[in-house]
Amino acid sequence: LGLAVGVLSKLLGVGAGILIVPALLLIFGVSDLLARATSLIAMVPTAIAGTVDSVRSGQADFVGAALLAVGAILTPPIGTWLAQAVDPFTGNALFAVFLAAIAVQLVVRGVKGLKKS
Protein backbone atom coordinates (compact mmCIF):
# COMPACT_ATOMS: atom_id res chain seq x y z
CA LEU A 1 0.00 0.00 0.00
CA GLY A 2 2.82 2.41 0.85
CA LEU A 3 4.49 1.87 -2.54
CA ALA A 4 1.23 2.48 -4.41
CA VAL A 5 0.44 5.57 -2.32
CA GLY A 6 3.86 7.08 -2.87
CA VAL A 7 3.74 6.65 -6.64
CA LEU A 8 0.08 7.58 -7.11
CA SER A 9 0.10 10.62 -4.84
CA LYS A 10 2.95 12.21 -6.80
CA LEU A 11 1.71 10.99 -10.19
CA LEU A 12 -1.88 12.17 -9.67
CA GLY A 13 -1.05 15.21 -7.56
CA VAL A 14 -3.34 14.17 -4.74
CA GLY A 15 -2.73 13.88 -1.04
CA ALA A 16 -1.82 10.45 0.21
CA GLY A 17 -4.80 10.45 2.58
CA ILE A 18 -7.16 10.29 -0.37
CA LEU A 19 -5.60 6.93 -1.19
CA ILE A 20 -4.72 5.59 2.26
CA VAL A 21 -8.07 6.09 4.01
CA PRO A 22 -10.20 4.20 1.45
CA ALA A 23 -7.60 1.43 1.22
CA LEU A 24 -7.49 0.96 4.99
CA LEU A 25 -11.30 0.94 5.14
CA LEU A 26 -11.92 -1.35 2.17
CA ILE A 27 -8.89 -3.64 2.08
CA PHE A 28 -7.90 -3.87 5.73
CA GLY A 29 -11.32 -3.31 7.34
CA VAL A 30 -10.18 -0.84 10.00
CA SER A 31 -12.53 1.69 11.59
CA ASP A 32 -12.93 5.10 9.99
CA LEU A 33 -11.24 6.96 12.88
CA LEU A 34 -8.31 4.54 12.91
CA ALA A 35 -7.97 4.84 9.12
CA ARG A 36 -7.88 8.63 9.29
CA ALA A 37 -5.42 8.71 12.18
CA THR A 38 -3.15 6.13 10.55
CA SER A 39 -3.28 8.09 7.31
CA LEU A 40 -2.18 11.26 9.06
CA ILE A 41 0.76 9.50 10.66
CA ALA A 42 1.73 7.80 7.40
CA MET A 43 1.65 11.09 5.50
CA VAL A 44 4.57 12.54 7.48
CA PRO A 45 7.31 10.63 5.62
CA THR A 46 5.36 10.92 2.36
CA ALA A 47 5.14 14.70 2.81
CA ILE A 48 8.85 14.95 3.59
CA ALA A 49 9.79 12.91 0.51
CA GLY A 50 7.41 14.89 -1.70
CA THR A 51 8.74 18.16 -0.34
CA VAL A 52 12.34 17.22 -1.03
CA ASP A 53 11.41 16.14 -4.55
CA SER A 54 9.44 19.34 -5.23
CA VAL A 55 12.20 21.60 -3.89
CA ARG A 56 14.83 19.77 -5.98
CA SER A 57 12.74 20.21 -9.13
CA GLY A 58 12.10 23.90 -8.37
CA GLN A 59 8.35 23.46 -7.97
CA ALA A 60 7.87 24.68 -4.42
CA ASP A 61 5.98 27.76 -3.26
CA PHE A 62 7.46 28.50 0.15
CA VAL A 63 5.10 31.38 1.00
CA GLY A 64 2.04 29.30 0.10
CA ALA A 65 3.44 26.36 2.05
CA ALA A 66 4.02 28.54 5.12
CA LEU A 67 0.45 29.85 5.01
CA LEU A 68 -0.94 26.34 4.66
CA ALA A 69 1.30 25.13 7.49
CA VAL A 70 -0.07 27.74 9.89
CA GLY A 71 -3.62 26.56 9.26
CA ALA A 72 -2.60 22.92 9.39
CA ILE A 73 -0.86 23.41 12.72
CA LEU A 74 -3.65 25.40 14.37
CA THR A 75 -6.76 23.47 13.31
CA PRO A 76 -6.26 19.75 14.12
CA PRO A 77 -8.02 20.02 17.50
CA ILE A 78 -11.13 21.22 15.66
CA GLY A 79 -10.86 18.32 13.20
CA THR A 80 -10.38 15.82 16.01
CA TRP A 81 -13.44 17.13 17.81
CA LEU A 82 -15.53 16.99 14.62
CA ALA A 83 -14.32 13.47 13.76
CA GLN A 84 -15.39 12.22 17.17
CA ALA A 85 -18.70 14.14 17.10
CA VAL A 86 -19.82 12.83 13.69
CA ASP A 87 -21.11 9.28 13.43
CA PRO A 88 -19.07 6.94 11.18
CA PHE A 89 -21.69 6.75 8.42
CA THR A 90 -21.91 10.54 8.12
CA GLY A 91 -18.13 10.88 8.22
CA ASN A 92 -17.72 8.30 5.47
CA ALA A 93 -20.47 9.94 3.39
CA LEU A 94 -18.80 13.34 3.72
CA PHE A 95 -15.47 11.82 2.70
CA ALA A 96 -17.14 10.20 -0.33
CA VAL A 97 -18.60 13.56 -1.36
CA PHE A 98 -15.16 15.11 -0.98
CA LEU A 99 -13.60 12.42 -3.19
CA ALA A 100 -16.35 12.84 -5.78
CA ALA A 101 -15.73 16.60 -5.88
CA ILE A 102 -12.03 15.97 -6.46
CA ALA A 103 -12.85 13.50 -9.23
CA VAL A 104 -15.11 16.05 -10.95
CA GLN A 105 -12.43 18.72 -10.66
CA LEU A 106 -9.81 16.43 -12.20
CA VAL A 107 -12.12 15.54 -15.09
CA VAL A 108 -12.91 19.21 -15.75
CA ARG A 109 -9.21 20.09 -15.74
CA GLY A 110 -8.48 17.18 -18.04
CA VAL A 111 -11.16 18.24 -20.53
CA LYS A 112 -9.90 21.83 -20.47
CA GLY A 113 -6.38 20.53 -21.08
CA LEU A 114 -7.57 18.52 -24.09
CA LYS A 115 -9.31 21.56 -25.57
CA LYS A 116 -6.11 23.64 -25.26
CA SER A 117 -3.98 21.06 -27.06
mmCIF file of N, CA and C in Angstrom:
data_model
loop_
_atom_site.group_PDB
_atom_site.id
_atom_site.type_symbol
_atom_site.label_atom_id
_atom_site.label_comp_id
_atom_site.label_asym_id
_atom_site.label_seq_id
_atom_site.Cartn_x
_atom_site.Cartn_y
_atom_site.Cartn_z
ATOM 1 N N LEU A 1 0.836 -1.193 0.000
ATOM 2 C CA LEU A 1 0.000 0.000 0.000
ATOM 3 C C LEU A 1 0.876 1.250 0.000
ATOM 4 N N GLY A 2 1.925 1.247 0.784
ATOM 5 C CA GLY A 2 2.815 2.405 0.845
ATOM 6 C C GLY A 2 3.462 2.705 -0.499
ATOM 7 N N LEU A 3 3.881 1.680 -1.217
ATOM 8 C CA LEU A 3 4.488 1.869 -2.543
ATOM 9 C C LEU A 3 3.481 2.494 -3.498
ATOM 10 N N ALA A 4 2.269 1.959 -3.521
ATOM 11 C CA ALA A 4 1.233 2.485 -4.407
ATOM 12 C C ALA A 4 0.885 3.923 -4.049
ATOM 13 N N VAL A 5 0.780 4.216 -2.772
ATOM 14 C CA VAL A 5 0.438 5.568 -2.324
ATOM 15 C C VAL A 5 1.522 6.557 -2.723
ATOM 16 N N GLY A 6 2.762 6.186 -2.523
ATOM 17 C CA GLY A 6 3.863 7.083 -2.869
ATOM 18 C C GLY A 6 3.877 7.428 -4.352
ATOM 19 N N VAL A 7 3.716 6.429 -5.189
ATOM 20 C CA VAL A 7 3.736 6.648 -6.640
ATOM 21 C C VAL A 7 2.490 7.419 -7.079
ATOM 22 N N LEU A 8 1.321 6.964 -6.652
ATOM 23 C CA LEU A 8 0.081 7.580 -7.113
ATOM 24 C C LEU A 8 -0.111 8.999 -6.595
ATOM 25 N N SER A 9 0.302 9.269 -5.364
ATOM 26 C CA SER A 9 0.102 10.615 -4.837
ATOM 27 C C SER A 9 0.918 11.629 -5.629
ATOM 28 N N LYS A 10 2.129 11.280 -6.003
ATOM 29 C CA LYS A 10 2.949 12.207 -6.798
ATOM 30 C C LYS A 10 2.486 12.227 -8.254
ATOM 31 N N LEU A 11 2.145 11.080 -8.795
ATOM 32 C CA LEU A 11 1.707 10.991 -10.189
ATOM 33 C C LEU A 11 0.398 11.733 -10.418
ATOM 34 N N LEU A 12 -0.555 11.563 -9.509
ATOM 35 C CA LEU A 12 -1.877 12.169 -9.667
ATOM 36 C C LEU A 12 -1.983 13.541 -9.030
ATOM 37 N N GLY A 13 -1.003 13.913 -8.222
ATOM 38 C CA GLY A 13 -1.050 15.211 -7.564
ATOM 39 C C GLY A 13 -2.101 15.298 -6.486
ATOM 40 N N VAL A 14 -2.356 14.183 -5.815
ATOM 41 C CA VAL A 14 -3.341 14.165 -4.740
ATOM 42 C C VAL A 14 -2.646 13.827 -3.433
ATOM 43 N N GLY A 15 -3.269 14.224 -2.348
ATOM 44 C CA GLY A 15 -2.725 13.884 -1.043
ATOM 45 C C GLY A 15 -2.822 12.396 -0.785
ATOM 46 N N ALA A 16 -1.864 11.893 -0.061
ATOM 47 C CA ALA A 16 -1.820 10.454 0.212
ATOM 48 C C ALA A 16 -3.046 9.974 0.987
ATOM 49 N N GLY A 17 -3.630 10.838 1.796
ATOM 50 C CA GLY A 17 -4.799 10.452 2.584
ATOM 51 C C GLY A 17 -5.984 10.045 1.720
ATOM 52 N N ILE A 18 -6.081 10.636 0.547
ATOM 53 C CA ILE A 18 -7.163 10.286 -0.370
ATOM 54 C C ILE A 18 -7.038 8.830 -0.799
ATOM 55 N N LEU A 19 -5.831 8.321 -0.795
ATOM 56 C CA LEU A 19 -5.597 6.932 -1.187
ATOM 57 C C LEU A 19 -5.545 5.999 0.019
ATOM 58 N N ILE A 20 -4.929 6.458 1.093
ATOM 59 C CA ILE A 20 -4.722 5.589 2.261
ATOM 60 C C ILE A 20 -6.027 5.276 2.988
ATOM 61 N N VAL A 21 -6.848 6.302 3.236
ATOM 62 C CA VAL A 21 -8.074 6.085 4.014
ATOM 63 C C VAL A 21 -8.995 5.063 3.351
ATOM 64 N N PRO A 22 -9.335 5.226 2.061
ATOM 65 C CA PRO A 22 -10.201 4.204 1.445
ATOM 66 C C PRO A 22 -9.566 2.812 1.445
ATOM 67 N N ALA A 23 -8.260 2.738 1.227
ATOM 68 C CA ALA A 23 -7.598 1.429 1.219
ATOM 69 C C ALA A 23 -7.669 0.775 2.595
ATOM 70 N N LEU A 24 -7.423 1.536 3.647
ATOM 71 C CA LEU A 24 -7.491 0.965 4.990
ATOM 72 C C LEU A 24 -8.913 0.521 5.329
ATOM 73 N N LEU A 25 -9.899 1.300 4.888
ATOM 74 C CA LEU A 25 -11.296 0.936 5.143
ATOM 75 C C LEU A 25 -11.700 -0.303 4.354
ATOM 76 N N LEU A 26 -11.423 -0.294 3.060
ATOM 77 C CA LEU A 26 -11.923 -1.351 2.174
ATOM 78 C C LEU A 26 -11.077 -2.618 2.187
ATOM 79 N N ILE A 27 -9.769 -2.459 2.167
ATOM 80 C CA ILE A 27 -8.888 -3.636 2.076
ATOM 81 C C ILE A 27 -8.601 -4.240 3.440
ATOM 82 N N PHE A 28 -8.313 -3.379 4.421
ATOM 83 C CA PHE A 28 -7.899 -3.870 5.732
ATOM 84 C C PHE A 28 -9.009 -3.875 6.766
ATOM 85 N N GLY A 29 -10.160 -3.257 6.470
ATOM 86 C CA GLY A 29 -11.322 -3.305 7.343
ATOM 87 C C GLY A 29 -11.174 -2.596 8.673
ATOM 88 N N VAL A 30 -10.330 -1.566 8.737
ATOM 89 C CA VAL A 30 -10.175 -0.839 10.001
ATOM 90 C C VAL A 30 -11.303 0.175 10.152
ATOM 91 N N SER A 31 -11.492 0.696 11.338
ATOM 92 C CA SER A 31 -12.534 1.690 11.587
ATOM 93 C C SER A 31 -12.171 2.998 10.895
ATOM 94 N N ASP A 32 -13.176 3.839 10.689
ATOM 95 C CA ASP A 32 -12.927 5.103 9.995
ATOM 96 C C ASP A 32 -11.980 6.012 10.773
ATOM 97 N N LEU A 33 -12.137 6.108 12.088
ATOM 98 C CA LEU A 33 -11.242 6.958 12.879
ATOM 99 C C LEU A 33 -9.811 6.432 12.866
ATOM 100 N N LEU A 34 -9.654 5.116 12.959
ATOM 101 C CA LEU A 34 -8.312 4.535 12.907
ATOM 102 C C LEU A 34 -7.688 4.747 11.531
ATOM 103 N N ALA A 35 -8.490 4.627 10.475
ATOM 104 C CA ALA A 35 -7.974 4.839 9.118
ATOM 105 C C ALA A 35 -7.495 6.276 8.945
ATOM 106 N N ARG A 36 -8.269 7.225 9.426
ATOM 107 C CA ARG A 36 -7.882 8.634 9.288
ATOM 108 C C ARG A 36 -6.634 8.945 10.109
ATOM 109 N N ALA A 37 -6.590 8.445 11.330
ATOM 110 C CA ALA A 37 -5.419 8.707 12.179
ATOM 111 C C ALA A 37 -4.167 8.052 11.612
ATOM 112 N N THR A 38 -4.296 6.823 11.136
ATOM 113 C CA THR A 38 -3.155 6.126 10.545
ATOM 114 C C THR A 38 -2.680 6.857 9.299
ATOM 115 N N SER A 39 -3.617 7.341 8.508
ATOM 116 C CA SER A 39 -3.283 8.088 7.306
ATOM 117 C C SER A 39 -2.485 9.344 7.638
ATOM 118 N N LEU A 40 -2.905 10.051 8.674
ATOM 119 C CA LEU A 40 -2.183 11.264 9.063
ATOM 120 C C LEU A 40 -0.754 10.953 9.481
ATOM 121 N N ILE A 41 -0.581 9.888 10.229
ATOM 122 C CA ILE A 41 0.764 9.502 10.662
ATOM 123 C C ILE A 41 1.605 9.077 9.460
ATOM 124 N N ALA A 42 1.002 8.303 8.563
ATOM 125 C CA ALA A 42 1.728 7.796 7.396
ATOM 126 C C ALA A 42 2.100 8.906 6.422
ATOM 127 N N MET A 43 1.371 10.005 6.444
ATOM 128 C CA MET A 43 1.654 11.094 5.502
ATOM 129 C C MET A 43 2.901 11.886 5.866
ATOM 130 N N VAL A 44 3.394 11.768 7.079
ATOM 131 C CA VAL A 44 4.572 12.540 7.477
ATOM 132 C C VAL A 44 5.773 12.187 6.596
ATOM 133 N N PRO A 45 6.173 10.916 6.498
ATOM 134 C CA PRO A 45 7.313 10.628 5.616
ATOM 135 C C PRO A 45 6.996 10.877 4.144
ATOM 136 N N THR A 46 5.749 10.654 3.741
ATOM 137 C CA THR A 46 5.359 10.924 2.361
ATOM 138 C C THR A 46 5.482 12.413 2.060
ATOM 139 N N ALA A 47 5.048 13.246 2.990
ATOM 140 C CA ALA A 47 5.139 14.697 2.807
ATOM 141 C C ALA A 47 6.591 15.153 2.750
ATOM 142 N N ILE A 48 7.438 14.580 3.592
ATOM 143 C CA ILE A 48 8.854 14.950 3.586
ATOM 144 C C ILE A 48 9.487 14.577 2.245
ATOM 145 N N ALA A 49 9.227 13.350 1.791
ATOM 146 C CA ALA A 49 9.792 12.908 0.512
ATOM 147 C C ALA A 49 9.270 13.759 -0.650
ATOM 148 N N GLY A 50 7.985 14.051 -0.645
ATOM 149 C CA GLY A 50 7.406 14.886 -1.696
ATOM 150 C C GLY A 50 7.961 16.297 -1.670
ATOM 151 N N THR A 51 8.180 16.819 -0.479
ATOM 152 C CA THR A 51 8.737 18.161 -0.337
ATOM 153 C C THR A 51 10.154 18.224 -0.894
ATOM 154 N N VAL A 52 10.964 17.262 -0.527
ATOM 155 C CA VAL A 52 12.343 17.219 -1.027
ATOM 156 C C VAL A 52 12.344 17.145 -2.558
ATOM 157 N N ASP A 53 11.497 16.291 -3.106
ATOM 158 C CA ASP A 53 11.414 16.141 -4.555
ATOM 159 C C ASP A 53 10.954 17.436 -5.224
ATOM 160 N N SER A 54 9.953 18.087 -4.651
ATOM 161 C CA SER A 54 9.438 19.339 -5.233
ATOM 162 C C SER A 54 10.455 20.472 -5.150
ATOM 163 N N VAL A 55 11.171 20.561 -4.039
ATOM 164 C CA VAL A 55 12.199 21.599 -3.894
ATOM 165 C C VAL A 55 13.322 21.349 -4.896
ATOM 166 N N ARG A 56 13.762 20.107 -5.026
ATOM 167 C CA ARG A 56 14.828 19.773 -5.985
ATOM 168 C C ARG A 56 14.443 20.126 -7.421
ATOM 169 N N SER A 57 13.173 19.939 -7.757
ATOM 170 C CA SER A 57 12.735 20.211 -9.125
ATOM 171 C C SER A 57 12.302 21.665 -9.317
ATOM 172 N N GLY A 58 12.427 22.489 -8.276
ATOM 173 C CA GLY A 58 12.100 23.904 -8.373
ATOM 174 C C GLY A 58 10.613 24.197 -8.422
ATOM 175 N N GLN A 59 9.802 23.288 -7.923
ATOM 176 C CA GLN A 59 8.349 23.456 -7.975
ATOM 177 C C GLN A 59 7.753 23.620 -6.580
ATOM 178 N N ALA A 60 8.365 24.479 -5.786
ATOM 179 C CA ALA A 60 7.874 24.680 -4.418
ATOM 180 C C ALA A 60 7.550 26.151 -4.201
ATOM 181 N N ASP A 61 6.405 26.408 -3.609
ATOM 182 C CA ASP A 61 5.980 27.759 -3.260
ATOM 183 C C ASP A 61 6.093 27.872 -1.742
ATOM 184 N N PHE A 62 7.184 28.472 -1.283
ATOM 185 C CA PHE A 62 7.461 28.504 0.149
ATOM 186 C C PHE A 62 6.491 29.394 0.919
ATOM 187 N N VAL A 63 6.057 30.495 0.327
ATOM 188 C CA VAL A 63 5.099 31.377 0.997
ATOM 189 C C VAL A 63 3.756 30.658 1.143
ATOM 190 N N GLY A 64 3.290 30.056 0.053
ATOM 191 C CA GLY A 64 2.040 29.296 0.105
ATOM 192 C C GLY A 64 2.115 28.160 1.106
ATOM 193 N N ALA A 65 3.256 27.467 1.108
ATOM 194 C CA ALA A 65 3.442 26.359 2.048
ATOM 195 C C ALA A 65 3.408 26.853 3.490
ATOM 196 N N ALA A 66 4.019 27.993 3.752
ATOM 197 C CA ALA A 66 4.022 28.539 5.116
ATOM 198 C C ALA A 66 2.612 28.899 5.557
ATOM 199 N N LEU A 67 1.836 29.496 4.662
ATOM 200 C CA LEU A 67 0.451 29.853 5.007
ATOM 201 C C LEU A 67 -0.388 28.603 5.269
ATOM 202 N N LEU A 68 -0.219 27.596 4.440
ATOM 203 C CA LEU A 68 -0.940 26.344 4.663
ATOM 204 C C LEU A 68 -0.517 25.689 5.973
ATOM 205 N N ALA A 69 0.775 25.755 6.269
ATOM 206 C CA ALA A 69 1.296 25.133 7.485
ATOM 207 C C ALA A 69 0.680 25.762 8.736
ATOM 208 N N VAL A 70 0.518 27.072 8.723
ATOM 209 C CA VAL A 70 -0.069 27.742 9.886
ATOM 210 C C VAL A 70 -1.469 27.187 10.149
ATOM 211 N N GLY A 71 -2.275 27.110 9.098
ATOM 212 C CA GLY A 71 -3.618 26.559 9.259
ATOM 213 C C GLY A 71 -3.593 25.105 9.678
ATOM 214 N N ALA A 72 -2.686 24.342 9.082
ATOM 215 C CA ALA A 72 -2.596 22.918 9.388
ATOM 216 C C ALA A 72 -2.120 22.657 10.811
ATOM 217 N N ILE A 73 -1.356 23.568 11.353
ATOM 218 C CA ILE A 73 -0.858 23.410 12.724
ATOM 219 C C ILE A 73 -1.926 23.829 13.744
ATOM 220 N N LEU A 74 -2.690 24.851 13.407
ATOM 221 C CA LEU A 74 -3.645 25.403 14.375
ATOM 222 C C LEU A 74 -4.985 24.671 14.429
ATOM 223 N N THR A 75 -5.396 23.992 13.371
ATOM 224 C CA THR A 75 -6.765 23.467 13.310
ATOM 225 C C THR A 75 -6.982 21.984 13.619
ATOM 226 N N PRO A 76 -5.972 21.154 13.805
ATOM 227 C CA PRO A 76 -6.260 19.751 14.121
ATOM 228 C C PRO A 76 -7.156 19.504 15.327
ATOM 229 N N PRO A 77 -7.070 20.286 16.400
ATOM 230 C CA PRO A 77 -8.018 20.024 17.500
ATOM 231 C C PRO A 77 -9.482 20.143 17.059
ATOM 232 N N ILE A 78 -9.767 21.072 16.162
ATOM 233 C CA ILE A 78 -11.134 21.217 15.656
ATOM 234 C C ILE A 78 -11.513 19.974 14.854
ATOM 235 N N GLY A 79 -10.602 19.519 13.991
ATOM 236 C CA GLY A 79 -10.859 18.322 13.198
ATOM 237 C C GLY A 79 -11.048 17.086 14.055
ATOM 238 N N THR A 80 -10.253 16.961 15.102
ATOM 239 C CA THR A 80 -10.382 15.822 16.012
ATOM 240 C C THR A 80 -11.738 15.842 16.700
ATOM 241 N N TRP A 81 -12.139 17.003 17.161
ATOM 242 C CA TRP A 81 -13.443 17.132 17.809
ATOM 243 C C TRP A 81 -14.567 16.774 16.840
ATOM 244 N N LEU A 82 -14.500 17.289 15.610
ATOM 245 C CA LEU A 82 -15.531 16.991 14.615
ATOM 246 C C LEU A 82 -15.559 15.505 14.264
ATOM 247 N N ALA A 83 -14.386 14.897 14.110
ATOM 248 C CA ALA A 83 -14.321 13.473 13.758
ATOM 249 C C ALA A 83 -14.962 12.607 14.836
ATOM 250 N N GLN A 84 -14.796 12.990 16.084
ATOM 251 C CA GLN A 84 -15.395 12.223 17.170
ATOM 252 C C GLN A 84 -16.874 12.538 17.356
ATOM 253 N N ALA A 85 -17.298 13.735 16.932
ATOM 254 C CA ALA A 85 -18.695 14.139 17.098
ATOM 255 C C ALA A 85 -19.600 13.573 16.003
ATOM 256 N N VAL A 86 -19.026 13.305 14.836
ATOM 257 C CA VAL A 86 -19.817 12.835 13.691
ATOM 258 C C VAL A 86 -19.846 11.314 13.699
ATOM 259 N N ASP A 87 -21.021 10.742 13.461
ATOM 260 C CA ASP A 87 -21.106 9.280 13.435
ATOM 261 C C ASP A 87 -20.364 8.740 12.203
ATOM 262 N N PRO A 88 -19.878 7.494 12.256
ATOM 263 C CA PRO A 88 -19.065 6.937 11.176
ATOM 264 C C PRO A 88 -19.736 6.996 9.799
ATOM 265 N N PHE A 89 -21.026 6.720 9.719
ATOM 266 C CA PHE A 89 -21.690 6.752 8.417
ATOM 267 C C PHE A 89 -21.627 8.148 7.803
ATOM 268 N N THR A 90 -21.940 9.161 8.605
ATOM 269 C CA THR A 90 -21.912 10.539 8.115
ATOM 270 C C THR A 90 -20.495 10.942 7.720
ATOM 271 N N GLY A 91 -19.517 10.575 8.544
ATOM 272 C CA GLY A 91 -18.127 10.880 8.220
ATOM 273 C C GLY A 91 -17.695 10.245 6.911
ATOM 274 N N ASN A 92 -18.065 8.984 6.714
ATOM 275 C CA ASN A 92 -17.717 8.301 5.469
ATOM 276 C C ASN A 92 -18.454 8.912 4.282
ATOM 277 N N ALA A 93 -19.709 9.300 4.473
ATOM 278 C CA ALA A 93 -20.469 9.939 3.390
ATOM 279 C C ALA A 93 -19.848 11.281 3.014
ATOM 280 N N LEU A 94 -19.446 12.065 4.005
ATOM 281 C CA LEU A 94 -18.799 13.341 3.723
ATOM 282 C C LEU A 94 -17.479 13.138 2.985
ATOM 283 N N PHE A 95 -16.733 12.117 3.373
ATOM 284 C CA PHE A 95 -15.470 11.824 2.696
ATOM 285 C C PHE A 95 -15.733 11.396 1.255
ATOM 286 N N ALA A 96 -16.782 10.614 1.024
ATOM 287 C CA ALA A 96 -17.137 10.196 -0.326
ATOM 288 C C ALA A 96 -17.508 11.394 -1.192
ATOM 289 N N VAL A 97 -18.253 12.343 -0.621
ATOM 290 C CA VAL A 97 -18.604 13.559 -1.362
ATOM 291 C C VAL A 97 -17.343 14.344 -1.707
ATOM 292 N N PHE A 98 -16.430 14.423 -0.757
ATOM 293 C CA PHE A 98 -15.157 15.106 -0.979
ATOM 294 C C PHE A 98 -14.385 14.453 -2.123
ATOM 295 N N LEU A 99 -14.301 13.129 -2.118
ATOM 296 C CA LEU A 99 -13.598 12.419 -3.189
ATOM 297 C C LEU A 99 -14.290 12.620 -4.532
ATOM 298 N N ALA A 100 -15.608 12.619 -4.539
ATOM 299 C CA ALA A 100 -16.352 12.843 -5.781
ATOM 300 C C ALA A 100 -16.081 14.246 -6.322
ATOM 301 N N ALA A 101 -16.017 15.238 -5.443
ATOM 302 C CA ALA A 101 -15.727 16.604 -5.876
ATOM 303 C C ALA A 101 -14.332 16.690 -6.489
ATOM 304 N N ILE A 102 -13.382 15.993 -5.896
ATOM 305 C CA ILE A 102 -12.027 15.974 -6.455
ATOM 306 C C ILE A 102 -12.034 15.294 -7.820
ATOM 307 N N ALA A 103 -12.764 14.200 -7.955
ATOM 308 C CA ALA A 103 -12.852 13.500 -9.234
ATOM 309 C C ALA A 103 -13.438 14.403 -10.315
ATOM 310 N N VAL A 104 -14.496 15.130 -9.981
ATOM 311 C CA VAL A 104 -15.107 16.045 -10.950
ATOM 312 C C VAL A 104 -14.111 17.131 -11.348
ATOM 313 N N GLN A 105 -13.410 17.674 -10.373
ATOM 314 C CA GLN A 105 -12.430 18.717 -10.655
ATOM 315 C C GLN A 105 -11.327 18.197 -11.582
ATOM 316 N N LEU A 106 -10.848 17.001 -11.345
ATOM 317 C CA LEU A 106 -9.806 16.429 -12.197
ATOM 318 C C LEU A 106 -10.311 16.194 -13.619
ATOM 319 N N VAL A 107 -11.543 15.743 -13.757
ATOM 320 C CA VAL A 107 -12.118 15.541 -15.088
ATOM 321 C C VAL A 107 -12.256 16.871 -15.819
ATOM 322 N N VAL A 108 -12.751 17.891 -15.132
ATOM 323 C CA VAL A 108 -12.910 19.212 -15.751
ATOM 324 C C VAL A 108 -11.554 19.746 -16.204
ATOM 325 N N ARG A 109 -10.556 19.638 -15.362
ATOM 326 C CA ARG A 109 -9.205 20.091 -15.741
ATOM 327 C C ARG A 109 -8.673 19.300 -16.928
ATOM 328 N N GLY A 110 -8.928 18.004 -16.931
ATOM 329 C CA GLY A 110 -8.477 17.179 -18.045
ATOM 330 C C GLY A 110 -9.139 17.560 -19.351
ATOM 331 N N VAL A 111 -10.431 17.823 -19.323
ATOM 332 C CA VAL A 111 -11.162 18.236 -20.526
ATOM 333 C C VAL A 111 -10.652 19.581 -21.011
ATOM 334 N N LYS A 112 -10.435 20.522 -20.086
ATOM 335 C CA LYS A 112 -9.896 21.827 -20.468
ATOM 336 C C LYS A 112 -8.512 21.670 -21.093
ATOM 337 N N GLY A 113 -7.706 20.781 -20.536
ATOM 338 C CA GLY A 113 -6.375 20.534 -21.083
ATOM 339 C C GLY A 113 -6.430 19.955 -22.491
ATOM 340 N N LEU A 114 -7.407 19.093 -22.749
ATOM 341 C CA LEU A 114 -7.571 18.518 -24.087
ATOM 342 C C LEU A 114 -7.983 19.583 -25.091
ATOM 343 N N LYS A 115 -8.845 20.504 -24.670
ATOM 344 C CA LYS A 115 -9.307 21.561 -25.566
ATOM 345 C C LYS A 115 -8.176 22.500 -25.942
ATOM 346 N N LYS A 116 -7.239 22.740 -25.002
ATOM 347 C CA LYS A 116 -6.114 23.643 -25.263
ATOM 348 C C LYS A 116 -5.119 23.034 -26.238
ATOM 349 N N SER A 117 -4.998 21.706 -26.214
ATOM 350 C CA SER A 117 -3.979 21.059 -27.062
ATOM 351 C C SER A 117 -4.521 20.586 -28.367
#
